Short mmCIF file of C-alpha atoms and ligand atoms in Angstrom, two decimals:
data_model
loop_
_atom_site.label_atom_id
_atom_site.label_comp_id
_atom_site.label_asym_id
_atom_site.label_seq_id
_atom_site.Cartn_x
_atom_site.Cartn_y
_atom_site.Cartn_z
CA MET A 13 73.17 62.56 162.75
CA SER A 14 73.86 66.36 164.18
CA PHE A 15 77.32 67.83 163.70
CA SER A 16 77.72 68.03 167.55
CA ASP A 17 77.14 64.54 168.11
CA ARG A 18 79.67 63.58 165.28
CA PHE A 19 82.12 65.65 167.04
CA ALA A 20 81.62 64.14 170.11
CA GLN A 21 81.88 60.75 168.78
CA HIS A 22 85.19 61.82 167.51
CA GLN A 23 86.01 62.93 171.34
CA GLU A 24 85.36 60.05 172.61
CA PHE A 25 87.32 58.26 170.21
CA PHE A 26 89.90 60.35 170.71
CA SER A 27 89.96 59.53 174.23
CA SER A 28 90.15 55.70 173.74
CA ASN A 29 93.44 55.89 172.64
CA THR A 30 93.71 54.41 169.23
CA THR A 31 94.67 57.41 167.13
CA ARG A 32 98.10 57.54 169.43
CA ASP A 33 98.84 54.52 168.07
CA LEU A 34 101.18 55.14 165.13
CA THR A 35 100.02 51.79 162.86
CA TRP A 36 96.92 53.12 163.41
CA ARG A 37 97.76 56.64 161.67
CA LYS A 38 100.06 54.79 158.95
CA GLN A 39 96.99 52.75 158.06
CA GLN A 40 94.76 55.62 157.60
CA LEU A 41 97.21 57.21 155.75
CA GLN A 42 97.98 54.52 153.49
CA GLN A 43 94.06 54.17 153.56
CA ILE A 44 94.16 58.19 151.67
CA LYS A 45 96.92 56.67 149.52
CA ARG A 46 94.18 54.23 148.05
CA LEU A 47 91.72 56.34 148.19
CA ALA A 48 93.29 58.77 145.39
CA LEU A 49 94.56 55.65 143.44
CA GLU A 50 91.57 53.63 143.21
CA ASN A 51 89.47 56.64 142.45
CA GLU A 52 91.98 58.52 140.30
CA GLN A 53 90.00 58.49 136.87
CA LEU A 54 87.05 59.87 138.75
CA PHE A 55 89.00 62.58 140.87
CA LEU A 56 89.88 63.29 137.51
CA ASP A 57 86.36 64.15 135.85
CA ALA A 58 85.14 65.40 138.89
CA LEU A 59 88.26 68.46 138.62
CA TYR A 60 87.35 68.63 135.23
CA GLN A 61 83.97 69.55 135.89
CA ASP A 62 84.51 72.18 138.74
CA LEU A 63 87.37 73.67 136.87
CA GLY A 64 87.73 72.71 133.71
CA LYS A 65 91.04 70.96 134.70
CA PRO A 66 93.72 69.08 132.09
CA ALA A 67 94.36 65.69 133.26
CA GLN A 68 97.95 65.95 133.25
CA GLU A 69 97.30 69.15 135.44
CA ALA A 70 95.11 67.45 137.93
CA TRP A 71 97.41 64.48 137.96
CA ILE A 72 100.41 66.06 139.09
CA THR A 73 98.39 68.94 141.32
CA GLU A 74 96.19 67.03 143.18
CA VAL A 75 95.80 62.82 143.04
CA SER A 76 100.17 62.72 143.28
CA TYR A 77 100.69 65.87 145.23
CA VAL A 78 98.40 63.70 147.81
CA THR A 79 100.17 60.53 147.34
CA GLY A 80 103.34 61.90 147.00
CA ASP A 81 102.60 63.25 150.65
CA VAL A 82 101.63 60.24 152.30
CA ASP A 83 104.43 58.28 151.02
CA HIS A 84 106.82 60.73 151.93
CA VAL A 85 104.95 61.43 155.89
CA CYS A 86 104.13 57.50 156.32
CA LYS A 87 108.78 57.08 155.47
CA LYS A 88 109.50 60.21 158.08
CA LEU A 89 106.63 59.36 160.43
CA ASN A 90 108.53 56.86 163.09
CA ARG A 91 111.04 59.98 163.89
CA TRP A 92 108.74 62.92 163.87
CA ALA A 93 107.03 61.44 166.79
CA LYS A 94 109.65 60.23 168.66
CA LYS A 95 110.08 62.09 172.29
CA ARG A 96 112.41 64.66 171.07
CA SER A 97 115.35 64.81 173.97
CA VAL A 98 116.55 68.61 175.36
CA ALA A 99 119.72 69.58 177.77
CA THR A 100 118.70 69.44 181.73
CA PRO A 101 120.11 72.24 183.52
CA ILE A 102 121.37 71.50 187.53
CA VAL A 103 119.11 73.29 188.87
CA ALA A 104 117.10 70.22 187.26
CA GLN A 105 119.52 67.14 187.32
CA PRO A 106 118.91 64.57 188.19
CA GLY A 107 116.72 64.49 185.54
CA ARG A 108 115.56 63.72 181.59
CA SER A 109 114.19 66.63 179.94
CA PHE A 110 112.06 65.95 176.52
CA ILE A 111 109.43 67.30 174.09
CA LYS A 112 106.91 64.32 174.07
CA PRO A 113 104.89 65.29 169.88
CA GLU A 114 101.14 64.53 171.49
CA PRO A 115 97.88 64.94 169.17
CA GLN A 116 95.52 67.56 169.72
CA GLY A 117 92.01 65.75 169.43
CA THR A 118 89.51 66.84 166.60
CA VAL A 119 90.57 69.24 163.78
CA LEU A 120 88.48 71.27 161.22
CA ILE A 121 89.40 71.15 158.30
CA ILE A 122 87.41 73.94 156.10
CA GLY A 123 89.26 74.12 151.57
CA ALA A 124 88.51 76.14 149.35
CA TRP A 125 87.67 75.27 145.78
CA ASN A 126 90.74 75.54 143.48
CA TYR A 127 92.54 72.65 144.51
CA PRO A 128 89.45 71.04 146.08
CA MET A 129 90.73 67.76 146.19
CA GLN A 130 94.45 68.07 147.86
CA LEU A 131 93.42 71.53 149.96
CA ILE A 132 91.23 68.81 151.74
CA LEU A 133 93.64 65.34 151.68
CA ALA A 134 97.27 67.18 152.17
CA PRO A 135 95.63 69.24 155.61
CA LEU A 136 94.05 65.72 155.98
CA VAL A 137 97.69 63.74 156.05
CA ALA A 138 98.85 66.24 158.29
CA VAL A 139 96.15 66.03 160.86
CA ILE A 140 96.13 62.08 160.15
CA ALA A 141 99.99 62.34 161.04
CA ALA A 142 99.60 64.25 164.51
CA GLY A 143 97.07 61.78 165.74
CA ASN A 144 94.25 63.46 164.99
CA CYS A 145 90.06 62.84 164.75
CA ALA A 146 89.16 65.38 161.88
CA ILE A 147 85.61 66.58 160.83
CA VAL A 148 86.51 68.20 157.21
CA LYS A 149 84.48 70.79 155.05
CA PRO A 150 85.39 70.71 151.53
CA SER A 151 84.55 74.19 149.05
CA GLU A 152 81.08 74.01 148.00
CA LEU A 153 82.33 75.84 144.93
CA ALA A 154 83.88 72.94 143.68
CA PRO A 155 80.75 70.65 144.11
CA ALA A 156 81.76 67.39 141.79
CA THR A 157 84.70 67.51 143.68
CA SER A 158 83.14 67.51 147.57
CA LYS A 159 80.51 65.21 146.22
CA LEU A 160 83.64 62.62 145.85
CA LEU A 161 85.33 62.95 149.06
CA ALA A 162 81.64 63.02 150.88
CA GLN A 163 81.43 60.21 148.74
CA LEU A 164 84.89 58.21 149.66
CA ILE A 165 86.39 59.00 152.73
CA PRO A 166 83.52 57.12 154.62
CA GLN A 167 84.35 54.20 152.88
CA TYR A 168 88.24 54.39 153.12
CA LEU A 169 88.88 56.20 156.47
CA ASP A 170 87.80 54.69 159.85
CA ASN A 171 83.97 56.49 160.63
CA ASN A 172 84.48 56.47 164.25
CA ALA A 173 87.62 59.26 163.55
CA PHE A 174 86.44 61.23 160.26
CA THR A 175 83.53 62.63 159.22
CA VAL A 176 83.09 64.67 155.65
CA VAL A 177 80.26 67.69 156.13
CA GLU A 178 79.26 68.95 152.37
CA GLY A 179 77.86 72.20 152.78
CA ALA A 180 78.36 75.86 152.73
CA VAL A 181 78.48 79.26 155.13
CA GLU A 182 75.25 77.94 157.05
CA GLU A 183 76.85 74.34 157.70
CA THR A 184 80.42 76.18 158.42
CA THR A 185 79.07 78.31 160.77
CA ALA A 186 77.41 75.54 162.68
CA LEU A 187 80.64 73.81 162.64
CA LEU A 188 82.48 76.50 163.83
CA ALA A 189 80.25 76.95 166.75
CA LEU A 190 81.83 73.63 168.28
CA PRO A 191 84.86 73.62 170.37
CA PHE A 192 87.53 72.12 168.09
CA ASP A 193 91.02 71.68 168.84
CA HIS A 194 92.28 73.02 166.12
CA ILE A 195 90.78 74.83 163.32
CA MET A 196 92.48 74.64 159.74
CA TYR A 197 91.09 77.18 157.18
CA THR A 198 91.96 77.88 153.16
CA GLY A 199 90.36 80.03 151.54
CA ASN A 200 89.95 84.44 151.31
CA GLY A 201 90.77 86.79 154.16
CA GLN A 202 87.66 88.01 154.95
CA VAL A 203 86.17 84.84 156.02
CA ALA A 204 89.36 84.02 157.65
CA ARG A 205 88.51 87.02 160.03
CA ILE A 206 84.93 85.20 160.56
CA VAL A 207 86.89 81.80 161.42
CA MET A 208 89.27 82.94 163.85
CA ALA A 209 86.35 85.00 165.62
CA ALA A 210 84.49 81.71 165.77
CA ALA A 211 87.49 80.24 167.29
CA ALA A 212 88.17 82.92 169.61
CA LYS A 213 85.10 81.75 171.66
CA ASN A 214 86.22 78.67 172.18
CA LEU A 215 90.32 79.59 172.72
CA THR A 216 90.77 77.12 169.07
CA PRO A 217 93.89 77.17 168.28
CA VAL A 218 93.66 78.49 163.74
CA THR A 219 95.59 77.61 161.33
CA LEU A 220 94.58 79.78 158.29
CA GLU A 221 95.92 79.62 154.61
CA LEU A 222 95.29 82.70 152.68
CA GLY A 223 96.29 84.19 149.32
CA GLY A 224 97.70 87.89 148.63
CA LYS A 225 99.07 89.25 145.17
CA SER A 226 102.31 87.29 145.13
CA PRO A 227 105.19 89.69 143.34
CA VAL A 228 107.68 88.65 140.47
CA TYR A 229 110.79 90.86 139.65
CA VAL A 230 112.24 90.39 136.43
CA ASP A 231 116.38 91.42 136.11
CA GLU A 232 117.83 92.32 133.62
CA SER A 233 120.30 89.71 134.40
CA ALA A 234 117.89 87.22 134.08
CA ASN A 235 117.47 84.35 131.24
CA ILE A 236 114.68 85.71 129.23
CA ASN A 237 113.44 82.55 127.55
CA ILE A 238 113.71 80.38 130.93
CA THR A 239 111.68 83.38 132.72
CA ALA A 240 109.10 83.23 130.54
CA GLN A 241 108.01 79.64 130.67
CA ARG A 242 108.29 79.55 134.35
CA ILE A 243 106.70 82.59 134.99
CA ALA A 244 104.08 81.53 132.17
CA TRP A 245 103.11 77.69 133.63
CA GLY A 246 102.78 79.54 136.78
CA LYS A 247 100.67 81.63 136.03
CA TRP A 248 98.21 80.05 133.82
CA MET A 249 98.03 76.61 135.26
CA ASN A 250 94.66 76.59 136.62
CA ALA A 251 93.64 79.65 134.70
CA GLY A 252 95.40 81.55 137.39
CA GLN A 253 93.59 80.20 140.50
CA THR A 254 96.57 79.24 142.44
CA CYS A 255 97.58 81.17 145.72
CA ILE A 256 100.73 81.07 144.60
CA ALA A 257 100.73 82.28 141.00
CA PRO A 258 102.45 85.05 140.37
CA ASP A 259 99.70 87.79 140.46
CA TYR A 260 102.25 90.75 138.86
CA ILE A 261 105.33 91.38 137.41
CA ILE A 262 107.58 94.46 138.30
CA THR A 263 110.66 94.93 135.84
CA THR A 264 113.29 97.71 134.23
CA LYS A 265 111.62 99.25 131.80
CA ASN A 266 114.49 98.17 128.99
CA MET A 267 112.75 94.35 129.91
CA ILE A 268 109.22 95.14 129.25
CA GLU A 269 109.59 94.65 125.45
CA PRO A 270 111.75 91.59 125.28
CA LEU A 271 109.62 90.01 128.33
CA VAL A 272 106.67 90.50 126.83
CA ALA A 273 107.17 89.18 123.64
CA ALA A 274 108.87 86.08 125.39
CA LEU A 275 106.08 85.70 127.22
CA LYS A 276 103.18 85.78 124.32
CA ALA A 277 105.65 83.56 122.59
CA GLN A 278 104.81 80.84 125.26
CA ILE A 279 101.54 81.68 125.66
CA THR A 280 101.30 80.29 121.69
CA GLN A 281 103.73 77.63 122.33
CA MET A 282 101.51 76.14 125.70
CA PHE A 283 97.79 76.90 124.28
CA GLY A 284 98.19 77.11 120.67
CA ALA A 285 96.36 80.30 118.42
CA ASP A 286 93.28 80.48 120.29
CA PRO A 287 93.88 79.18 124.06
CA LYS A 288 90.05 78.29 123.99
CA GLN A 289 90.21 75.54 121.59
CA SER A 290 92.90 74.43 124.04
CA GLU A 291 92.91 71.17 125.94
CA SER A 292 96.11 72.29 128.20
CA TYR A 293 93.73 75.34 129.34
CA GLY A 294 91.20 75.15 132.64
CA ARG A 295 88.11 77.93 133.26
CA ILE A 296 87.39 79.34 136.08
CA VAL A 297 85.30 77.83 138.83
CA ASN A 298 82.17 79.68 138.52
CA GLN A 299 80.28 82.51 136.07
CA ARG A 300 80.60 84.89 139.67
CA HIS A 301 83.81 84.68 139.36
CA ALA A 302 84.37 85.26 135.91
CA LYS A 303 82.48 87.89 135.54
CA ARG A 304 84.89 88.89 138.36
CA VAL A 305 88.09 88.92 137.17
CA SER A 306 87.04 90.02 133.67
CA GLU A 307 85.79 93.14 135.35
CA TYR A 308 89.09 93.86 136.36
CA LEU A 309 90.09 94.93 132.41
CA THR A 310 88.29 97.52 132.37
CA ASN A 311 89.99 100.93 132.02
CA VAL A 312 93.64 98.78 131.44
CA ASP A 313 95.39 98.57 128.39
CA VAL A 314 95.23 95.02 127.45
CA GLU A 315 98.77 94.01 125.28
CA THR A 316 97.81 90.32 124.59
CA GLY A 317 94.27 88.36 125.49
CA GLY A 318 91.76 90.30 127.12
CA GLU A 319 88.87 88.11 125.26
CA PHE A 320 86.37 86.19 127.95
CA ASP A 321 83.41 84.46 127.63
CA ILE A 322 81.33 84.14 130.66
CA GLU A 323 78.85 82.18 130.38
CA ASN A 324 82.00 79.37 129.78
CA ARG A 325 83.48 80.54 132.11
CA TYR A 326 86.52 80.98 129.86
CA ILE A 327 89.41 84.21 130.20
CA ALA A 328 92.39 84.16 127.74
CA PRO A 329 95.45 84.34 129.34
CA THR A 330 95.85 87.91 129.68
CA ILE A 331 98.73 90.48 129.74
CA VAL A 332 98.45 94.00 130.62
CA ILE A 333 101.06 96.98 130.86
CA ASN A 334 101.42 99.00 133.37
CA PRO A 335 97.54 99.44 134.92
CA PRO A 336 97.35 102.13 137.26
CA LEU A 337 98.18 101.01 141.16
CA ASP A 338 94.91 102.40 142.61
CA SER A 339 93.10 100.17 140.22
CA PRO A 340 91.41 96.93 141.42
CA LEU A 341 93.64 94.44 139.08
CA MET A 342 96.40 96.32 141.65
CA VAL A 343 94.74 96.43 144.16
CA ASP A 344 93.05 92.98 144.67
CA GLU A 345 94.17 89.28 144.55
CA ILE A 346 93.67 88.64 140.85
CA PHE A 347 93.27 85.02 141.42
CA GLY A 348 92.64 84.32 137.63
CA PRO A 349 94.65 84.35 133.89
CA ILE A 350 95.39 88.03 133.97
CA LEU A 351 98.97 89.52 134.31
CA PRO A 352 99.56 92.90 135.18
CA ILE A 353 103.92 93.80 134.52
CA ILE A 354 104.67 97.26 135.92
CA THR A 355 107.86 99.00 135.12
CA ILE A 356 109.96 99.87 137.98
CA GLU A 357 113.07 101.55 137.82
CA ASP A 358 115.73 99.56 139.65
CA PHE A 359 116.19 96.86 141.97
CA ASP A 360 116.03 99.22 145.36
CA SER A 361 112.69 100.11 143.52
CA ALA A 362 111.72 96.89 143.31
CA LYS A 363 112.28 96.22 147.13
CA ALA A 364 110.12 99.16 148.16
CA PHE A 365 107.13 98.41 146.12
CA VAL A 366 107.04 94.65 147.46
CA LYS A 367 107.81 96.33 151.19
CA ASN A 368 105.10 99.51 150.81
CA ARG A 369 102.39 96.44 150.14
CA GLU A 370 100.90 93.46 152.16
CA LYS A 371 103.34 90.66 153.31
CA PRO A 372 102.53 87.90 150.28
CA LEU A 373 101.92 84.76 150.21
CA SER A 374 104.93 84.15 147.89
CA ALA A 375 107.63 86.51 146.30
CA TYR A 376 109.36 85.73 143.82
CA ILE A 377 112.71 87.19 142.20
CA PHE A 378 114.54 86.23 138.83
CA SER A 379 118.17 87.63 138.39
CA LYS A 380 121.55 86.11 137.37
CA ASN A 381 123.16 88.59 140.41
CA LYS A 382 123.68 86.67 143.59
CA GLN A 383 124.23 89.74 145.65
CA GLN A 384 120.51 91.03 144.34
CA CYS A 385 118.57 87.23 145.24
CA GLN A 386 120.48 87.61 148.69
CA ALA A 387 119.41 90.57 149.20
CA TRP A 388 115.34 89.91 148.37
CA ILE A 389 115.76 86.97 150.35
CA ASN A 390 116.89 88.54 153.51
CA GLU A 391 114.41 91.85 152.81
CA ILE A 392 111.31 90.45 151.85
CA SER A 393 109.13 89.54 153.57
CA SER A 394 106.85 86.36 152.42
CA GLY A 395 105.19 82.92 153.42
CA ASN A 396 107.21 81.54 150.60
CA GLN A 397 110.11 82.49 147.80
CA CYS A 398 110.93 81.16 144.68
CA VAL A 399 114.76 82.06 143.30
CA ASN A 400 114.81 81.83 139.48
CA ASP A 401 111.46 80.01 139.49
CA VAL A 402 107.66 80.00 140.59
CA ILE A 403 105.55 78.06 142.64
CA MET A 404 108.28 74.72 142.90
CA PHE A 405 109.03 74.95 146.56
CA ASN A 406 105.58 73.50 146.96
CA ALA A 407 107.87 70.37 145.18
CA VAL A 408 109.58 70.03 148.02
CA PRO A 409 107.97 68.14 150.85
CA GLU A 410 110.48 69.43 153.51
CA LEU A 411 109.35 72.96 153.02
CA PRO A 412 107.20 74.09 154.86
CA PHE A 413 103.79 75.88 153.14
CA GLY A 414 102.34 78.76 155.19
CA GLY A 415 102.13 82.47 154.17
CA ILE A 416 102.48 85.62 157.17
CA GLY A 417 100.32 88.17 158.06
CA PRO A 418 97.53 89.47 156.31
CA SER A 419 98.42 85.72 154.04
CA GLY A 420 98.33 83.48 156.43
CA MET A 421 99.56 81.73 159.78
CA GLY A 422 100.53 78.16 160.19
CA GLN A 423 102.37 76.10 158.53
CA TYR A 424 102.18 72.51 157.07
CA SER A 425 103.30 70.12 154.23
CA GLY A 426 106.24 67.71 156.28
CA LYS A 427 107.23 68.09 159.81
CA ALA A 428 105.76 71.53 159.70
CA GLY A 429 102.42 69.74 158.97
CA PHE A 430 103.26 66.61 161.88
CA ASP A 431 103.97 69.70 163.98
CA ASN A 432 101.39 72.13 163.44
CA PHE A 433 98.87 69.70 164.70
CA SER A 434 100.97 68.13 167.25
CA HIS A 435 100.92 69.46 171.26
CA LEU A 436 104.55 70.13 172.41
CA LYS A 437 104.23 69.06 175.29
CA SER A 438 107.42 69.56 177.56
CA VAL A 439 108.16 66.60 180.21
CA LEU A 440 111.16 66.77 182.37
CA VAL A 441 111.37 63.22 184.43
CA ARG A 442 112.89 63.23 188.50
CA PRO A 443 114.35 60.52 190.31
CA PHE A 444 113.68 60.05 194.02
CA LEU A 445 117.28 61.20 194.90
CA LYS A 446 116.86 63.53 197.51
CA ASP A 447 117.25 67.28 196.71
CA LEU A 448 119.81 69.50 197.68
CA PRO A 449 117.75 71.83 200.39
CA VAL A 450 118.44 75.11 198.14
CA ARG A 451 115.20 75.76 196.82
CA PHE A 452 112.71 75.02 199.42
CA ALA A 453 112.25 77.26 202.46
CA PRO A 454 113.20 78.75 205.09
CA TYR A 455 115.08 80.63 203.08
CA SER A 456 118.69 82.11 203.87
CA GLU A 457 121.48 84.86 202.75
CA LEU A 458 123.58 80.96 202.05
CA LYS A 459 120.78 79.49 199.66
CA PHE A 460 120.62 82.67 197.96
CA LYS A 461 124.38 83.38 197.13
CA PHE A 462 124.42 79.16 196.73
CA LEU A 463 121.50 80.16 193.73
CA ARG A 464 123.19 82.79 191.65
CA TRP A 465 126.32 81.17 192.10
CA ILE A 466 125.11 77.64 189.79
CA ARG A 467 122.72 80.01 187.84
P1 NAD B 19 85.82 78.99 149.05
O1 NAD B 19 84.68 80.13 148.31
O2 NAD B 19 85.70 78.17 148.58
O3 NAD B 19 85.68 79.28 150.70
C1 NAD B 19 86.78 78.77 151.41
C2 NAD B 19 85.39 78.08 152.60
O4 NAD B 19 85.25 78.88 153.22
C3 NAD B 19 84.29 77.06 151.62
O5 NAD B 19 84.63 75.82 152.26
C4 NAD B 19 83.18 77.88 152.25
O6 NAD B 19 82.75 77.06 152.92
C5 NAD B 19 83.96 78.82 153.39
N1 NAD B 19 83.07 79.88 153.19
C6 NAD B 19 82.91 81.23 152.76
N2 NAD B 19 82.22 81.83 153.74
C7 NAD B 19 81.97 81.37 154.81
C8 NAD B 19 81.31 82.16 155.76
N3 NAD B 19 81.06 83.53 155.80
N4 NAD B 19 81.40 81.68 157.00
C9 NAD B 19 82.24 80.44 156.85
N5 NAD B 19 82.44 80.05 156.00
C10 NAD B 19 82.49 80.14 155.11
O7 NAD B 19 87.57 79.77 148.51
P2 NAD B 19 87.71 81.35 148.38
O8 NAD B 19 88.12 81.89 149.64
O9 NAD B 19 87.27 81.95 147.15
O10 NAD B 19 89.42 81.10 148.33
C11 NAD B 19 90.30 82.05 147.36
C12 NAD B 19 91.41 81.97 148.48
O11 NAD B 19 91.67 81.65 149.14
C13 NAD B 19 92.78 83.03 148.55
O12 NAD B 19 92.65 84.52 148.36
C14 NAD B 19 93.89 82.62 147.95
O13 NAD B 19 94.88 82.79 147.49
C15 NAD B 19 93.31 81.31 148.65
N6 NAD B 19 93.94 80.15 149.10
C16 NAD B 19 94.70 80.01 149.91
C17 NAD B 19 95.66 78.88 149.64
C18 NAD B 19 96.71 78.42 150.57
O14 NAD B 19 96.82 78.10 150.60
N7 NAD B 19 97.04 79.69 151.30
C19 NAD B 19 95.28 77.86 149.01
C20 NAD B 19 94.00 78.27 147.87
C21 NAD B 19 93.49 78.79 147.83
#
């Protein structure tokens, strides 16, 4: 069946109103949970094949992330889907006003490769919760996971409502020509522009989950060992291929030596003396990306790490001190296990450093100084933030997830995801009681005066 036939089939099914039924939605959501749980080992194997993902990491960030999401959404769905009453002013009285969340139709979900299971199924959970049909397109750069999703989704979910399309640019381009009711894209900013241009042709709303350079500021008051442990975990998980991983650290001169020592100790503690042999350390997704990341090491001072083996897609956990700010390492999103540390003067210059660059997806601060932390929250614009940790906001189901400016638009996770894929329809309901004649023609001085008075 062609893509446009599948799309037409979903639109027809959507018109049958089946997806508006909360019981149907919950059944489909429970099926996603079954899909993840009953095939857990197959997913862990596929994620190992695609990214050398250690099983524990794959389980926490992909399998259990999705099942936890289903549990949370199913618990809250009745409340989110209820009409939301608002006050009705005198001019519209007597009457009742409310917001009725309604599904949008058929949504296209285009996933990225770094969390290839989560980035298809978590958006799908939000899309189903809101009562939509969907066509999903997993990333071709994680082929084992893409294949598994293509095999399992038709077995578990209602085929009238959901289709998986495997493929790359050609298939995605063909899908983007269809008049979807919403497009959700996760990936890089360049392709996001292609997606948005295609969506504009059909006036389709888009949710864009993108990346960027997420900074970490470490202040002299921070607990150095806890700071290093949390940063090391967030940076070197999935070999640095996490959109909300710390991209680089900014800190003062006095902090460089103790921070580097603590980070080195964490690398050894987490991955042993030779991280290449560690079962807790992943691989780069393919040789092209491994080569791209390795090239960031040209003409910079490597403090620790720096070894790479492109053929086996390995790049060591690496720290680089004060690379030139105009080097590719400090211009591009690294999306790999290299951690630059930049010296800055003080907190004000740290803020200026971040403010003078594109708005990042995340911006982290480690400090015991409450005023500084508050100033960071108040003044630094980013998709998300953590104070004294990295990434962990993502473990809070009711915190919306999404970027700002170049790091994305639209949000999902929890209620934000439900609202994002719903249309929040405004409704006013009035009885047949006779109206005061003021709003109707013929207009008069008296009616005008009265209107001014009641406003
Ligand atoms: P990718 O190469 O897997 O591309 C993403 C999707 O775009 C794929 O499904 C691919 O088929 C499609 N695509 C590629 N070229 C296309 C084209 N010309 N036309 C239409 N579709 C096309 O992933 P990527 O872009 O390398 O992903 C890495 C980026 O994604 C990083 O910037 C990262 O920060 C970001 N990211 C963001 C999030 C988030 O939730 N904000 C999550 C993961 C990754």
